[in-house]
Structure formats: C-alpha cells, structure tokens
XYZ file of C-alpha atoms in Angstrom:
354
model
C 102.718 94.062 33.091
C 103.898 90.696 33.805
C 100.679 89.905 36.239
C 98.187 90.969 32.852
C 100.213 89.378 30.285
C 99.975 85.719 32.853
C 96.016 86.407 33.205
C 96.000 86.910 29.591
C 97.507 83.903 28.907
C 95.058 82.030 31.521
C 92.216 83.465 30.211
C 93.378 82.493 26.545
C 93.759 79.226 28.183
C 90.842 78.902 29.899
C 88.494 79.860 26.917
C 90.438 77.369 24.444
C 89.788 74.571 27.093
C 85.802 75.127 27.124
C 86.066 75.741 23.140
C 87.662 72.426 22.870
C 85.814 70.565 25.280
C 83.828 66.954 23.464
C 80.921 65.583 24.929
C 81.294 61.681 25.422
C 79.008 60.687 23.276
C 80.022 63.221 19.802
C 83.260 61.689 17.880
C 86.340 64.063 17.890
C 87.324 66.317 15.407
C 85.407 68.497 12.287
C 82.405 66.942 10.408
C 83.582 68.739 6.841
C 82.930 65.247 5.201
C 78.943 65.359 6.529
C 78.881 68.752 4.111
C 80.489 66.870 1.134
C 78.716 66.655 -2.195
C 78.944 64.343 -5.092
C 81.440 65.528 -7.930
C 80.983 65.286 -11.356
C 82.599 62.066 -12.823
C 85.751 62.764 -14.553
C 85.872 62.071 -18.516
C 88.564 60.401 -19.995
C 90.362 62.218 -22.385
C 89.409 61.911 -26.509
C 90.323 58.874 -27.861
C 90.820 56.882 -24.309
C 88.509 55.162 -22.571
C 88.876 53.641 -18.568
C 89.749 49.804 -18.037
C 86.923 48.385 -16.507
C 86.430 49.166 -12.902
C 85.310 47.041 -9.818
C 81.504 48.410 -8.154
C 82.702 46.650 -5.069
C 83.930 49.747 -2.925
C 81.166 52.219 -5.054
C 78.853 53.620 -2.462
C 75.315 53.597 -3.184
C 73.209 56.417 -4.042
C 70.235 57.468 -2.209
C 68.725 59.064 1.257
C 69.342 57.028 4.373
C 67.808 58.173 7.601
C 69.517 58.657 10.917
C 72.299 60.843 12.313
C 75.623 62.119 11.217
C 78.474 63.856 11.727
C 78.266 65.761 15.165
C 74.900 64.199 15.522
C 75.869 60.501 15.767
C 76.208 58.674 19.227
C 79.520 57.000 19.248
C 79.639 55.591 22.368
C 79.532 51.588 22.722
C 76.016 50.457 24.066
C 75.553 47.940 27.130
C 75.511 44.399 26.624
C 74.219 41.705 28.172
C 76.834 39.934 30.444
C 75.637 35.983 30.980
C 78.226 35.848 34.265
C 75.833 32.823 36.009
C 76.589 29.373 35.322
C 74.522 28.046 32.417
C 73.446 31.201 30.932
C 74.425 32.349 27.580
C 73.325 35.019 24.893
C 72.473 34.000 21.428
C 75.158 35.434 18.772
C 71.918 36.995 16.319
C 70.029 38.262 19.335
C 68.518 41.880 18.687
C 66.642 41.492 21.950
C 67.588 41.942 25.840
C 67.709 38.899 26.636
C 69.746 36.158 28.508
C 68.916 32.232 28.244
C 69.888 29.937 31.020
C 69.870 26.024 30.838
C 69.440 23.402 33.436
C 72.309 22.532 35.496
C 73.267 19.400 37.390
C 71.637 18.594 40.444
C 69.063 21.287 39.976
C 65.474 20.671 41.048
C 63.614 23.094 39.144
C 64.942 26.037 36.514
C 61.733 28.176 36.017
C 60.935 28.642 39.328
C 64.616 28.892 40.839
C 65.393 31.619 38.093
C 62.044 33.662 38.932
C 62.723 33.282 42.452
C 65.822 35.520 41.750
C 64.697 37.749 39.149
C 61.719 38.918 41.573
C 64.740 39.064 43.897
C 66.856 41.234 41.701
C 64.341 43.644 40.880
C 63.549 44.139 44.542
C 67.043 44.494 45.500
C 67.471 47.467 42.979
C 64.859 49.187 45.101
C 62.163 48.831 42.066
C 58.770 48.421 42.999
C 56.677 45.051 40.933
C 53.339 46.387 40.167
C 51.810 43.547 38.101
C 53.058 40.031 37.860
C 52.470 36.709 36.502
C 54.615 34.467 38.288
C 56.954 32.683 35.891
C 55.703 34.816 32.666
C 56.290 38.377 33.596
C 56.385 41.371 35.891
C 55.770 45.108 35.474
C 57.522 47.695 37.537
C 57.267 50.933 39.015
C 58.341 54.228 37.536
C 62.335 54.212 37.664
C 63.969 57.969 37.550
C 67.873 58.461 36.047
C 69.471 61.736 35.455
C 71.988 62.174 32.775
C 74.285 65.359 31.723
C 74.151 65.836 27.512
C 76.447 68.155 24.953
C 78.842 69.997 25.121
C 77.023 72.133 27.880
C 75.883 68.723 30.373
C 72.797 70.125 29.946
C 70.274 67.702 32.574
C 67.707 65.452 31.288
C 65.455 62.874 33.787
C 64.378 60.151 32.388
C 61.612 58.283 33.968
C 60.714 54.454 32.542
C 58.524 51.716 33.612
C 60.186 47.755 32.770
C 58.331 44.484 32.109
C 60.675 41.611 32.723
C 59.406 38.278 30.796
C 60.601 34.523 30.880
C 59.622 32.127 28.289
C 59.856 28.410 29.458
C 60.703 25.811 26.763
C 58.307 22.685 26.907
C 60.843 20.494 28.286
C 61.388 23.203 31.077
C 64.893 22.505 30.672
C 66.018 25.902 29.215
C 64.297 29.632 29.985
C 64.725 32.488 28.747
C 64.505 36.382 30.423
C 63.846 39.374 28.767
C 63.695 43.284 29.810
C 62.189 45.644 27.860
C 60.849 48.981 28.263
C 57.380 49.483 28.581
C 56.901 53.251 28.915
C 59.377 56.182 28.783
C 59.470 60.116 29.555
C 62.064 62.474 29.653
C 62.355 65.939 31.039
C 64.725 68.737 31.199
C 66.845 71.054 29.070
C 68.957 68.210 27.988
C 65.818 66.212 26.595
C 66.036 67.517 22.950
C 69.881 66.099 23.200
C 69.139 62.634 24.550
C 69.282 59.465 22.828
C 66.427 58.040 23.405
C 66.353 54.785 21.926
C 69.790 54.119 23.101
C 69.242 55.040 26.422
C 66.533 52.468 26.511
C 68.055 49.812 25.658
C 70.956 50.408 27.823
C 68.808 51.197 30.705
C 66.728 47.697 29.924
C 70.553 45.620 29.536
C 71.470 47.786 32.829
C 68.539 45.852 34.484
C 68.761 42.559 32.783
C 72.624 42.308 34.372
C 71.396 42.859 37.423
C 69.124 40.509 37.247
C 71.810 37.770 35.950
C 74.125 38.809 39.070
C 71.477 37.745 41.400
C 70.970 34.506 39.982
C 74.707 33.843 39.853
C 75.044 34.892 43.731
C 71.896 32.678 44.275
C 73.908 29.461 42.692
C 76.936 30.292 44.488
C 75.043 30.286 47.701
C 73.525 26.596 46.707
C 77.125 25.367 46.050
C 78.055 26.444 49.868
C 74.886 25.036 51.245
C 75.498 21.544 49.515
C 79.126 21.505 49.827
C 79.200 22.820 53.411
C 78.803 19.522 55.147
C 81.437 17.533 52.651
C 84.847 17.645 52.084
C 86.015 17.572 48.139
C 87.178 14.660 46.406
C 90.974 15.875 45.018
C 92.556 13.431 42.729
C 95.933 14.293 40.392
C 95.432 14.333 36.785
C 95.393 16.952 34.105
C 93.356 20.160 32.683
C 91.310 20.321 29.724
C 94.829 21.894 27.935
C 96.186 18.356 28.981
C 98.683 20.050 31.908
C 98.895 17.953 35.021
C 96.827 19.782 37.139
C 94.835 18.313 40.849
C 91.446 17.677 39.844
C 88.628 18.738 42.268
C 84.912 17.554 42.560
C 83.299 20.887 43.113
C 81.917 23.552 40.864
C 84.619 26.685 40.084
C 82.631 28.898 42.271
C 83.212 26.667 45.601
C 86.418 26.064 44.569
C 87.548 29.407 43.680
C 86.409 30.865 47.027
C 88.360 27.986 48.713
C 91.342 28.224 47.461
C 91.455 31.789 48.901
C 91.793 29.933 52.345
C 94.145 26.873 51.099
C 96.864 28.577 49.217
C 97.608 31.057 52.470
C 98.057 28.099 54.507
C 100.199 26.380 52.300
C 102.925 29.478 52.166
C 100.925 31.418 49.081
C 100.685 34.882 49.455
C 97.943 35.955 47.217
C 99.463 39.364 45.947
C 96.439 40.135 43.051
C 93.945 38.032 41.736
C 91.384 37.994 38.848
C 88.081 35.717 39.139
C 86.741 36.131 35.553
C 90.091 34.651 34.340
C 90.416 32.115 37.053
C 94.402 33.565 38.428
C 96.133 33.495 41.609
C 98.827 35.778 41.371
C 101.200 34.337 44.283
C 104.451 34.385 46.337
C 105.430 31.310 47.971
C 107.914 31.026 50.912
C 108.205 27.426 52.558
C 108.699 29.617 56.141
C 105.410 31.413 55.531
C 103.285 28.214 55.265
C 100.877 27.749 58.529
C 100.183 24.091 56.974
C 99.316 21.993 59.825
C 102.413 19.398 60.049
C 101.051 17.441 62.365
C 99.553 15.475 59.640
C 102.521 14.255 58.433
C 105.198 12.029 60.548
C 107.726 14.886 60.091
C 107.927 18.186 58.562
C 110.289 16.949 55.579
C 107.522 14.566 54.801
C 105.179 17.272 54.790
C 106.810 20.393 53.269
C 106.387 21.498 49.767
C 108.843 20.491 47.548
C 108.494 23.929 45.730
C 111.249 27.067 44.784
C 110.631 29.811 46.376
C 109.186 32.704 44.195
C 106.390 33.669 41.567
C 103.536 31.335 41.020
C 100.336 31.621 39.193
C 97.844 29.134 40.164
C 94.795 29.453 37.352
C 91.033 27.578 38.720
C 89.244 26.710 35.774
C 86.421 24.766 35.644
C 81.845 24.046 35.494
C 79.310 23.577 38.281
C 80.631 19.896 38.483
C 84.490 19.647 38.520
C 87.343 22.274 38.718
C 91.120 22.003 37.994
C 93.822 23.760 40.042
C 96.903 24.127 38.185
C 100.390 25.773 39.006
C 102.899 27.774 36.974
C 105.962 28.764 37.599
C 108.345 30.784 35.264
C 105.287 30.917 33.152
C 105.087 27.175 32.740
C 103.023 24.904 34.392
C 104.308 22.151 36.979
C 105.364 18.966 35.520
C 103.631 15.711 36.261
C 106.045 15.086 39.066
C 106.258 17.853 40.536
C 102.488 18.042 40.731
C 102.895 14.130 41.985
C 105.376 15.811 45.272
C 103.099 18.223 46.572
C 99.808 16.913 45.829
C 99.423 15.438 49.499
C 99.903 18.492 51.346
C 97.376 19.877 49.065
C 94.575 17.238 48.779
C 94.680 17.564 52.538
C 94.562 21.837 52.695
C 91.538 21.395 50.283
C 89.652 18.441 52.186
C 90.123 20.315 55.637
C 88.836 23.369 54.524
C 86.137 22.214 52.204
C 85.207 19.962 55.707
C 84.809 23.398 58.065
C-alpha cells in the first residue's frame, strides 16, 4: 500500500512539474487580463456630478497589432557590446551597428577595421561570398537550431549576413553594420519562432564577434609596439584625483602586465575582473620574489605595506593608464604611494622591457 500510495504521489508530482513547466521566452503566470473587456463607465448618482479628472493615466482606445499575453516574447534581446577601444554605439540607434573612431598612433582606420571584420567572419567558420573591400561583404548560408514552447519543439534556422562599413569623409570615424539578408526556417518549432527577434539577435550575435576581433587585433598592436620599450611610470593621481602611479601605456598593455608585476612584488592575485579594471589581492612581504639586488639592501627595497587585503583597480585609454591601491577600502595616501613607488616603477619597467 505504502509502495502505490509513494508512486502516486510521484506520479502526481511528476505530471504537476510538466503542467507547470514555462518556456523562456512566455512571462509567468495566467493571461486573464489579455481576455478583459471594457466596462461600462459608472454614473454618478442624481444630483452629483465627478470633480474633474486627469486623462494622463487614461489608456487609449483602439486596435494595436502585435502579441499578447502568452504570445509575447519577454526575453531581453542582444545588444551590441562596443568592448574595442574607440568604438561606441549611438544612444537612438535602431540599427546593428557599432562606430569606431581613430585612435592615437593609428595609420589607417578603414582598412585596419576591415582587415578584422573579414577576419572575424572567417574565424566564425562563415564563408564571404561577395565582397567589396571596405563597403561590404555577403556570406554564406549560416544554420542555428533552437528548442520553442512549452514542448522545445526544434526549429533550424538558416540566414545569409551582409556586413557593411560606411567611411566618413575625413576617414577618421567608420561605421559597421550586420544585417540579415535572407532567412528560412524549418521544423515543428517554426510556427513558434520569433522571427524578427531572432534576426536581429542573430545579426548583434555576429556584429560582437566582429567587435572582439578588432579589440584582440589592437591589443596585439599594443604588444608589438610596446614589446621593445619599457613604460614610463611617474607618481601622481587618477582621474578621481587619488594618488595613484601613472603609466605611459594603453589599459590593455598595462592590464596584462600587471598580472606579472604584482606576483613579484608579494601580490597574490586571488580574483580579478578586467571590464572593471580590479585586482583582488593578498600581500605578504615574505611572498615577494622582487629582485633586491636592485636596491643596496633589502630594507631599502621592501614594501613599506601591511600585510593583508588590497585591491589594486587599472583604469585607463590607449595612451596612459593609472594603477591605484586600496586598502581597507580606501585608497593609499600620497605618501604611502611616495614609499613604494620605487620598487614598483622598477617591477613595471623590467617587465614591460622583456
């Protein structure tokens, strides 16, 4: 009795799960208010009459097309991430589409940017069946598959992209677009599938990509030109106005570096987050490999630092980054900054020189 009443229960369980179950894309909960119908206004009673009311929240009357209730895709769509230096995305822009501006020391935007786009595309494993270099590219057929509903029914979408740049006069700023140039979708999920969202995100998948590329491409041109050259370090102060060592390198060189100085120094990197520019350290003055020999004697040399927590944020362009220090959740005071800049203007020069 025991063994049917617990497959009972299981079963019970079991079918209540599946009953329950909401596909990613349909908002939680009923849709009674989709069935809802206007009421009749209410009267006011003989001999009264309403105060004078506000048409600020009144909803307007009329047919407006596209879904509801059940029907209506609530999941966020893709957007276009500008993670390369100089690129940015216009606040009104209802295309897919990233602009990126000329940097410092760069030769040539257009043909550096189509250099990696063509690169990007090709490193997605998309085949370029048209292109005019500099103005635009057509690809190959690209397949997906996607579960919809409640059931993951399948649908395979197939598209074909053309990626275009536009070139301002001055050739100073270009922009990239993606759009999609042909679509088809098969399956038993194709009746459920959101087309025209699924477009756009698939277009924005592609235009990221693309973006990533370039950024690795500039990071790679900060190595080659800094590879030769040690950094300039100098002491001053952050664009919040907290002393801070101030390095002549872009945030991408510098970022990557300090990876290498702050072990030597006694750091022990425990997380770190590149988009926000933090070290997340422990330091230990017996854990430092710092080569001493620099100095005339190790008191000379050694950090002047507790030991404990430190976050050390990077912040900074494709021209100068700042390196500051915080302790406690405050950052290093002018002199303290002042006591162990030497040991670190050296770390940074020796391993910006390898």
């Amino acid at each position: 009795m025991k063994r049917s009443q617990m497959a009972l229960v299981l079963a019970a369980s079991t079918a209540l799960g599946a009953c329950s179950f909401t596909p990613p894309e349909q908002a939680a909960g009923d849709f009674d208010y989709a069935q809802q119908q206007l009421k009749d206004p209410i009267e006011a009673a003989p001999g009264l009459e309403f105060d004078a009311q506000s048409q600020r929240y009144q909803v307007p009357e009329g047919d407006f097309p596209g879904a509801l209730g059940a029907q209506l895709n609530i999941r966020a769509p893709i957007v276009v991430r500008a993670v390369a230096a100089g690129s940015r995305v216009e606040e009104t822009e209802d295309q897919v589409r990233v602009y990126f501006d000329e940097l410092e020391n760069m030769d040539s935007l257009a043909p550096f940017v189509w250099e990696n786009v063509r690169a990007g595309v090709s490193q997605q494993g998309i085949d370029i069946v048209s292109e005019q270099t500099e103005q635009e590219l057509v690809t190959g057929w690209v397949s997906e598959t996607a579960l919809v509903g409640e059931d993951e029914l399948e649908v395979v979408n197939q598209r074909r992209f053309k990626v275009s740049m536009d070139t301002a006069s001055h050739g100073r700023t270009t922009a990239v677009k993606v759009e999609v140039l042909e679509s088809q979708s098969q399956g038993p999920g194709s009746a459920l599938y959101d087309a025209e969202m699924g477009q756009r995100n698939a277009a924005t998948a592609l235009l990221n990509a693309l973006i990533v590329e370039v950024a690795v491409a500039q990071i790679d041109e900060d190595i080659l030109t800094t590879r030769d050259t040690s950094l300039n370090v100098q002491a001053g102060f952050n664009q919040e106005g907290f002393p801070a060592l101030v390095i002549d390198g872009s945030f991408a060189t510098v970022w990557a570096l300090m990876g290498q100085v702050l072990p030597e120094l006694g750091f022990e990197i425990d997380d770190l987050n590149q988009s926000t520019g933090q070290y997340f350290t422990t330091y230990s003055e017996e854990a430092s490999g710092f080569d001493w020999a620099f100095w005339r004697d190790r008191q000379q040399g050694k950090l002047p630092l507790v030991d404990g927590e430190y976050m050390i944020r990077v912040t900074g362009d494709r021209t100068t980054t700042t390196v500051t220090l915080h302790y406690n959740d405050k950052p290093l005071s002018a002199d303290d900054l002042t006591r162990i800049f030497g040991p670190f203007a050296a770390e940074i020069r020796k391993q910006s020189g390898l």
